[in-house]
Short mmCIF file of C-alpha atoms in Angstrom, two decimals:
data_model
loop_
_atom_site.label_atom_id
_atom_site.label_comp_id
_atom_site.label_asym_id
_atom_site.label_seq_id
_atom_site.Cartn_x
_atom_site.Cartn_y
_atom_site.Cartn_z
CA VAL T 1 66.70 83.20 -32.58
CA GLN T 2 68.16 81.74 -29.42
CA LEU T 3 71.80 82.47 -28.65
CA GLN T 4 74.26 80.65 -26.40
CA ALA T 5 77.64 82.22 -25.69
CA SER T 6 80.66 80.33 -24.40
CA GLY T 7 84.43 80.51 -24.12
CA GLY T 8 84.93 83.07 -21.39
CA GLY T 9 87.50 82.67 -18.68
CA LEU T 10 90.63 84.06 -17.09
CA VAL T 11 93.52 85.21 -19.29
CA GLN T 12 96.69 87.11 -18.59
CA ALA T 13 97.29 90.50 -20.15
CA GLY T 14 98.67 90.03 -23.62
CA GLY T 15 97.05 86.64 -23.97
CA SER T 16 94.28 85.38 -26.22
CA LEU T 17 90.79 84.02 -25.79
CA ARG T 18 88.14 82.89 -28.25
CA LEU T 19 84.46 83.39 -27.56
CA SER T 20 81.82 81.50 -29.46
CA CYS T 21 78.10 82.01 -29.86
CA ALA T 22 75.81 79.28 -31.15
CA ALA T 23 72.45 80.23 -32.60
CA SER T 24 69.33 78.20 -33.11
CA GLY T 25 66.94 78.70 -35.99
CA ARG T 26 67.14 78.56 -39.74
CA THR T 27 67.25 82.34 -40.24
CA PHE T 28 70.66 82.95 -38.67
CA SER T 29 72.21 84.03 -41.95
CA ARG T 30 69.74 86.92 -42.27
CA TYR T 31 70.93 88.67 -39.11
CA THR T 32 73.73 91.02 -38.29
CA MET T 33 75.55 89.44 -35.36
CA GLY T 34 77.22 91.48 -32.68
CA TRP T 35 79.29 91.18 -29.56
CA PHE T 36 78.81 93.59 -26.69
CA ARG T 37 80.39 93.79 -23.27
CA GLN T 38 79.44 95.14 -19.90
CA ALA T 39 81.91 95.80 -17.14
CA SER T 40 80.81 96.02 -13.53
CA GLY T 41 79.07 99.33 -12.89
CA LYS T 42 79.17 100.39 -16.52
CA GLU T 43 76.76 100.43 -19.42
CA ARG T 44 76.76 97.74 -22.08
CA GLU T 45 78.97 98.75 -24.98
CA PHE T 46 79.52 97.69 -28.54
CA VAL T 47 82.56 95.54 -29.31
CA ALA T 48 82.16 94.17 -32.83
CA ALA T 49 79.58 93.24 -35.43
CA ILE T 50 79.44 91.28 -38.65
CA SER T 51 76.77 91.76 -41.26
CA ARG T 52 75.00 88.90 -42.99
CA ASN T 53 77.36 89.52 -45.93
CA GLY T 54 80.46 89.30 -43.74
CA VAL T 55 81.31 93.00 -43.44
CA THR T 56 82.89 93.62 -40.05
CA TYR T 57 82.78 96.57 -37.68
CA TYR T 58 84.78 97.20 -34.52
CA ALA T 59 84.87 99.56 -31.60
CA ASP T 60 88.02 101.67 -31.65
CA SER T 61 89.10 100.16 -28.36
CA VAL T 62 89.41 96.65 -29.85
CA LYS T 63 90.31 97.39 -33.46
CA GLY T 64 93.42 95.48 -34.48
CA ARG T 65 93.18 93.14 -31.48
CA PHE T 66 89.79 91.43 -31.83
CA THR T 67 88.37 89.61 -34.84
CA ILE T 68 84.74 88.70 -35.37
CA SER T 69 83.77 85.91 -37.74
CA ARG T 70 80.69 83.89 -38.57
CA ASP T 71 79.87 80.51 -40.05
CA ASN T 72 76.40 80.54 -41.52
CA ALA T 73 76.47 76.80 -42.15
CA GLU T 74 77.15 76.11 -38.47
CA ASN T 75 75.09 79.03 -37.11
CA THR T 76 77.99 80.34 -35.08
CA VAL T 77 79.70 83.67 -34.55
CA ASP T 78 83.08 83.89 -32.87
CA LEU T 79 85.13 86.64 -31.30
CA GLN T 80 88.88 86.09 -31.29
CA MET T 81 90.46 88.25 -28.62
CA ASN T 82 94.21 88.84 -28.91
CA SER T 83 96.54 91.10 -26.95
CA ALA T 84 94.02 91.18 -24.13
CA LYS T 85 94.11 94.10 -21.72
CA PRO T 86 92.77 94.36 -18.14
CA GLU T 87 90.24 96.90 -19.42
CA ASP T 88 88.74 94.13 -21.59
CA THR T 89 87.44 92.52 -18.40
CA ALA T 90 83.64 92.31 -18.69
CA GLY T 91 80.68 90.08 -19.34
CA TYR T 92 80.52 89.48 -23.09
CA TYR T 93 77.18 89.08 -24.86
CA CYS T 94 76.34 87.99 -28.38
CA ALA T 95 73.30 89.46 -30.04
CA ALA T 96 71.37 89.45 -33.30
CA ALA T 97 69.88 92.37 -35.19
CA GLN T 98 67.93 92.86 -38.39
CA VAL T 99 69.94 95.96 -39.25
CA VAL T 100 73.64 96.74 -39.33
CA SER T 101 74.19 98.64 -36.13
CA ALA T 102 76.43 99.26 -33.13
CA ALA T 103 73.51 100.35 -30.96
CA VAL T 104 72.28 98.11 -28.16
CA TYR T 105 68.66 99.01 -28.85
CA ASP T 106 68.81 97.68 -32.43
CA TYR T 107 69.55 94.13 -31.27
CA ASN T 108 66.45 92.04 -30.74
CA TYR T 109 67.96 88.81 -29.50
CA TRP T 110 70.57 88.32 -26.78
CA GLY T 111 72.50 85.41 -25.39
CA GLN T 112 73.50 85.06 -21.79
CA GLY T 113 76.82 86.63 -20.92
CA THR T 114 80.14 84.88 -20.67
CA GLN T 115 82.66 86.41 -18.28
CA VAL T 116 86.11 87.41 -19.45
CA THR T 117 88.68 88.43 -16.86
CA VAL T 118 92.07 89.75 -17.92
CA SER T 119 94.67 89.80 -15.18
CA SER T 120 97.54 92.28 -15.19
#
């Protein structure tokens, strides 16, 4: 699976941004898809995941503000970011895993990052 993330940019605090990840391959629907982020000088952390059946999982820090969704027909997974905060500033990465997990090491395939900057 090859993944291509897009949609990052600069947004003011309280604003919204939508990230998208396009996947190649005919087995997309079999994978759990996740979004992770990595701020400068920090470790990569879990943001959200969606199972192949559409069950969603969120980090506490984004619960109620971010929404993950997938379209298996289009091979895409999106992350809608609302009520953005300066602490959301990071490189955002989409990833695919064969298990339902929030752990970085369970994800076998990674896209390149897309930078999100939230100004205060």
